[in-house]
Amino acid sequence: MNHIISIHDLDRDQIDRLLARAGEVTAEFAGKEPLKGKILGLLFFEPSTRTRMSFESAMLRLGGSCMNLGGVEVSSMAKGETLADTIRVVSGYADAIVLRHPKVGAARLASEFSEIPILNGGDGAGQHPSQTLIDLYTIRQSMPLDNIHIGLIGDLMYGRTTHSLAYALTHYNARIHTIAPKGLGLPDSIHDNLEERGATVIEHDSIEEVISDLDVLYVTRLQRERFPDPAKFYDVSSSYRITPSLLTDVKDHLAILHPLPRVDEIDPSVDSLPYARYFEQARNGVPVRMAMLTEVMT
Ligand code: CP
């Protein structure tokens, strides 16, 4: 395996193998340094806490090192250097690159100019495949992945994590229930592509009408920074919020996930309920990314 740009780069066997490996890496490499001498380049052109720090933690735990570009303003991109040239240059300094970029397709473009593996750490409203592996890994800790009913709630237009997760779930015969504020449903192209891949996608007007059927509730924030019209954000802000009172008639094994950061879409009083899995999900970033790094760098 070389680049991981899109969840479409992985078939079901490869996904299952990475998830199984994520469950073993911590014990398998305890006291060992399989990536000693290797360097991971971190090129983040959008804010990040989890993706940047869990890739770094994963690399350090595997005995490797990280090199951080530090963003546009402190690199020669501030002088006008292109992403393509930056990638060409950094691929001579590192052994793999994690790229986060505000533009859809940036990671694919980078892979065309890189001599080393590119891992997409999120490209605009496109995809976030490493987050998807974390999401699947977290679900699998609670239930088998096949045949689940999953609710995707929030900004499904610009929320890249929901795009790659929905595509990945087509391998597992999931029923995908969508609940989105007006104008923020899944893009038509993704909705149609999911159905072409055999997915069942059911749109709902409210979370109340489907919550009791769900095995997984995947919550996302409004991607305010991607709204072309800031006024639109105020039209839809606070239009959904997960609270304990919503969760009175749910399946015992319901898992509530959120890629985080959360703004106000999950009430903090949900955190202590047995359904809340989102902080565990964030912790799972380390073993899943350890599995990915050993896959592309050894
Ligand atoms: N889930 C996620 O991508 O979080 P960050 O934006 O903090 O990396």
XYZ file of N, CA and C in Angstrom, residues 59-177:
357
model
N 3.667 8.048 15.581
C 5.028 7.954 15.010
C 6.069 7.830 16.123
N 5.911 8.629 17.179
C 6.881 8.579 18.290
C 6.831 7.222 18.984
N 5.615 6.678 19.149
C 5.484 5.370 19.808
C 6.099 4.254 18.979
N 6.229 4.486 17.673
C 6.837 3.474 16.799
C 8.340 3.707 16.634
N 8.875 4.667 17.364
C 10.321 4.900 17.331
C 10.765 5.889 16.281
N 9.810 6.455 15.519
C 10.162 7.408 14.468
C 10.154 8.842 14.959
N 10.354 9.765 14.023
C 10.384 11.196 14.347
C 9.425 11.934 13.423
N 9.100 13.167 13.815
C 8.199 13.996 13.009
C 8.854 15.326 12.680
N 8.443 15.856 11.528
C 8.944 17.146 11.067
C 7.705 17.949 10.680
N 7.568 19.144 11.231
C 6.337 19.896 11.057
C 6.596 21.127 10.202
N 5.888 21.261 9.093
C 6.078 22.439 8.236
C 5.678 23.722 8.950
N 4.670 23.634 9.802
C 4.285 24.798 10.611
C 3.295 25.735 9.955
N 2.784 25.387 8.759
C 1.755 26.214 8.132
C 2.318 27.149 7.073
N 1.412 27.786 6.350
C 1.809 28.634 5.218
C 2.691 29.791 5.668
N 2.291 30.443 6.764
C 2.922 31.721 7.119
C 4.392 31.595 7.495
N 4.832 30.408 7.936
C 6.248 30.260 8.320
C 7.025 29.436 7.290
N 6.409 29.118 6.158
C 7.121 28.351 5.130
C 7.272 29.223 3.885
N 7.969 28.694 2.898
C 8.150 29.474 1.665
C 6.891 29.521 0.815
N 5.831 28.859 1.269
C 4.544 29.046 0.587
C 4.087 30.493 0.757
N 4.527 31.141 1.853
C 4.200 32.560 2.049
C 4.830 33.410 0.948
N 5.876 32.872 0.294
C 6.525 33.629 -0.805
C 5.933 33.240 -2.153
N 4.963 32.327 -2.133
C 4.305 31.949 -3.390
C 4.646 30.559 -3.885
N 5.408 29.784 -3.119
C 5.732 28.429 -3.572
C 4.449 27.595 -3.634
N 4.333 26.784 -4.675
C 3.104 25.998 -4.848
C 3.104 24.783 -3.924
N 1.911 24.205 -3.741
C 1.814 22.967 -2.972
C 2.614 21.869 -3.678
N 2.533 21.820 -4.998
C 3.239 20.769 -5.752
C 4.740 20.836 -5.493
N 5.316 22.034 -5.574
C 6.761 22.165 -5.341
C 7.105 21.864 -3.885
N 6.246 22.302 -2.971
C 6.492 22.034 -1.545
C 6.533 20.525 -1.308
N 5.599 19.810 -1.892
C 5.543 18.362 -1.710
C 6.779 17.705 -2.324
N 7.155 18.146 -3.530
C 8.362 17.588 -4.180
C 9.577 17.712 -3.264
N 9.699 18.897 -2.630
C 10.862 19.171 -1.782
C 10.795 18.345 -0.496
N 9.640 18.373 0.171
C 9.525 17.666 1.462
C 9.661 16.158 1.252
N 9.292 15.670 0.084
C 9.420 14.221 -0.122
C 10.883 13.791 -0.212
N 11.785 14.772 -0.287
C 13.214 14.455 -0.176
C 13.719 14.509 1.259
N 12.884 14.992 2.166
C 13.304 15.147 3.566
C 12.677 14.111 4.502
N 11.536 13.546 4.085
C 10.754 12.678 4.984
C 10.518 11.324 4.310
N 9.879 10.419 5.050
C 9.584 9.075 4.530
C 8.093 8.890 4.259
N 7.275 9.772 4.790
C 5.836 9.813 4.489
C 5.351 11.191 4.912
N 4.208 11.596 4.332
C 3.648 12.918 4.633
C 2.176 12.763 5.014
N 1.780 13.449 6.083
C 0.347 13.630 6.372
C 0.003 15.050 5.945
N -0.995 15.172 5.080
C -1.384 16.482 4.558
C -2.814 16.808 4.937
N -3.007 17.943 5.573
C -4.362 18.509 5.747
C -4.411 19.808 4.979
N -5.480 19.965 4.204
C -5.539 21.130 3.311
C -6.995 21.558 3.130
N -7.252 22.854 2.992
C -8.653 23.295 2.856
C -9.300 22.949 1.514
N -8.500 22.561 0.511
C -9.085 22.327 -0.819
C -9.336 20.843 -1.073
N -10.537 20.520 -1.560
C -10.837 19.156 -1.996
C -9.850 18.783 -3.106
N -9.282 17.603 -3.019
C -8.381 17.135 -4.080
C -6.916 17.460 -3.831
N -6.613 18.223 -2.764
C -5.217 18.614 -2.520
C -4.338 17.388 -2.259
N -4.862 16.425 -1.515
C -4.045 15.242 -1.202
C -3.794 14.418 -2.464
N -4.816 14.336 -3.319
C -4.629 13.600 -4.588
C -3.565 14.292 -5.420
N -3.637 15.626 -5.497
C -2.632 16.370 -6.256
C -1.244 16.126 -5.660
N -1.160 16.183 -4.336
C 0.148 15.969 -3.681
C 0.706 14.603 -4.040
N -0.148 13.602 -4.126
C 0.343 12.242 -4.417
C 0.958 12.165 -5.813
N 0.526 13.068 -6.680
C 1.068 13.055 -8.048
C 2.473 13.646 -8.111
N 2.872 14.383 -7.066
C 4.187 15.022 -7.068
C 5.123 14.447 -6.002
N 4.634 13.443 -5.272
C 5.407 12.932 -4.133
C 6.102 11.626 -4.466
N 7.299 11.479 -3.954
C 8.022 10.207 -4.107
C 7.813 9.324 -2.886
N 7.075 9.816 -1.904
C 6.850 9.063 -0.663
C 5.337 9.002 -0.400
N 4.882 8.079 0.473
C 3.446 7.963 0.702
C 2.823 9.247 1.246
N 1.649 9.577 0.700
C 0.837 10.694 1.206
C -0.363 10.109 1.940
N -0.586 10.587 3.156
C -1.768 10.211 3.922
C -2.651 11.447 4.015
N -3.877 11.339 3.530
C -4.797 12.477 3.549
C -5.327 12.697 4.962
N -4.948 13.814 5.560
C -5.435 14.155 6.905
C -6.662 15.044 6.856
N -7.358 15.040 5.712
C -8.560 15.857 5.531
C -8.329 16.873 4.433
N -9.138 16.775 3.352
C -9.007 17.746 2.254
C -10.333 18.469 2.084
N -10.411 19.663 2.640
C -11.614 20.487 2.531
C -12.854 19.698 2.891
N -13.883 19.816 2.055
C -15.130 19.072 2.283
C -15.083 17.708 1.592
N -13.867 17.236 1.303
C -13.714 15.966 0.570
C -13.821 14.758 1.470
N -12.674 14.233 1.900
C -12.657 13.000 2.697
C -11.667 13.110 3.849
N -11.750 12.157 4.751
C -10.850 12.093 5.908
C -10.685 10.601 6.229
N -9.932 9.885 5.375
C -9.946 8.415 5.498
C -9.371 7.871 6.801
N -8.377 8.544 7.386
C -7.835 7.993 8.641
C -8.868 8.138 9.763
N -9.668 9.213 9.716
C -10.747 9.356 10.701
C -11.774 8.246 10.511
N -12.033 7.895 9.260
C -13.001 6.815 8.993
C -12.531 5.494 9.589
N -11.242 5.203 9.464
C -10.735 3.955 10.063
C -10.908 3.995 11.583
N -10.692 5.155 12.179
C -10.900 5.303 13.627
C -12.381 5.088 13.973
N -13.253 5.649 13.154
C -14.700 5.507 13.398
C -15.101 4.026 13.338
N -14.635 3.342 12.300
C -14.979 1.918 12.151
C -14.398 1.106 13.310
N -13.175 1.417 13.682
C -12.508 0.705 14.783
C -13.306 0.880 16.079
N -13.798 2.102 16.293
C -14.554 2.394 17.523
C -15.903 1.680 17.501
N -16.570 1.691 16.371
C -17.849 0.960 16.275
C -17.609 -0.518 16.541
N -16.540 -1.045 15.934
C -16.259 -2.479 16.051
C -15.936 -2.897 17.486
N -15.544 -1.945 18.332
C -15.319 -2.277 19.744
C -16.638 -2.564 20.469
N -17.761 -2.083 19.881
C -19.067 -2.267 20.524
C -19.944 -3.299 19.838
N -19.747 -3.496 18.531
C -20.661 -4.371 17.780
C -20.002 -4.740 16.451
N -20.461 -5.824 15.815
C -19.945 -6.139 14.481
C -20.322 -5.020 13.498
N -19.478 -4.817 12.482
C -19.721 -3.708 11.555
C -20.848 -3.999 10.563
N -21.164 -5.249 10.348
C -22.147 -5.583 9.311
C -23.565 -5.242 9.752
N -24.321 -4.712 8.790
C -25.787 -4.539 8.913
C -26.230 -3.545 9.984
N -25.394 -2.601 10.349
C -25.810 -1.640 11.382
C -26.741 -0.573 10.791
N -27.552 -0.002 11.663
C -28.314 1.212 11.333
C -27.533 2.371 11.938
N -27.069 3.263 11.088
C -26.283 4.406 11.579
C -26.983 5.703 11.205
N -27.066 6.620 12.149
C -27.604 7.953 11.873
C -26.454 8.926 11.718
N -26.442 9.652 10.617
C -25.448 10.717 10.408
C -26.185 12.028 10.598
N -25.831 12.764 11.629
C -26.547 14.018 11.907
C -25.583 15.197 11.904
N -26.038 16.288 11.284
C -25.225 17.497 11.289
C -25.026 18.021 9.889
N -23.845 18.568 9.688
C -23.509 19.192 8.407
C -22.949 18.122 7.472
N -23.835 17.511 6.713
C -23.415 16.413 5.836
C -22.948 16.935 4.475
N -23.181 18.222 4.239
C -22.720 18.830 2.990
C -21.200 19.018 3.022
N -20.727 19.662 4.093
C -19.308 20.006 4.174
C -18.515 19.086 5.112
N -19.190 18.213 5.852
C -18.504 17.357 6.838
C -17.820 16.172 6.170
N -16.537 16.314 5.948
C -15.808 15.277 5.173
C -15.804 13.918 5.866
N -15.849 13.923 7.208
C -15.779 12.621 7.892
C -17.006 11.784 7.570
N -18.159 12.452 7.384
C -19.371 11.674 7.067
C -19.293 11.113 5.652
N -18.607 11.815 4.756
C -18.510 11.328 3.379
C -17.707 10.029 3.329
N -16.514 10.064 3.914
C -15.695 8.841 3.810
C -16.270 7.708 4.657
N -16.919 8.049 5.797
C -17.522 6.977 6.607
C -18.684 6.322 5.848
N -19.531 7.132 5.231
C -20.670 6.560 4.492
C -20.166 5.640 3.375
N -19.136 6.082 2.661
C -18.585 5.218 1.596
C -18.041 3.914 2.190
N -17.313 4.009 3.297
C -16.723 2.791 3.894
C -17.824 1.817 4.308
N -18.936 2.357 4.796
C -20.007 1.486 5.292
C -20.721 0.739 4.171
N -20.508 1.159 2.920
C -21.099 0.387 1.811
C -20.511 -1.023 1.756
N -19.333 -1.227 2.337
C -18.740 -2.579 2.368
C -19.435 -3.461 3.399
N -20.229 -2.838 4.293
C -20.758 -3.579 5.446
C -22.293 -3.587 5.493
N -22.906 -3.264 4.358
C -24.375 -3.341 4.260
C -25.094 -2.523 5.337
N -24.556 -1.339 5.600
C -25.189 -0.481 6.622
C -26.453 0.171 6.068
N -27.402 0.478 6.950
C -28.529 1.352 6.599
C -28.133 2.737 7.095
N -28.046 3.676 6.170
C -27.558 5.015 6.518
C -28.741 5.971 6.621
N -28.982 6.485 7.820
C -30.075 7.440 8.059
C -29.453 8.830 8.168
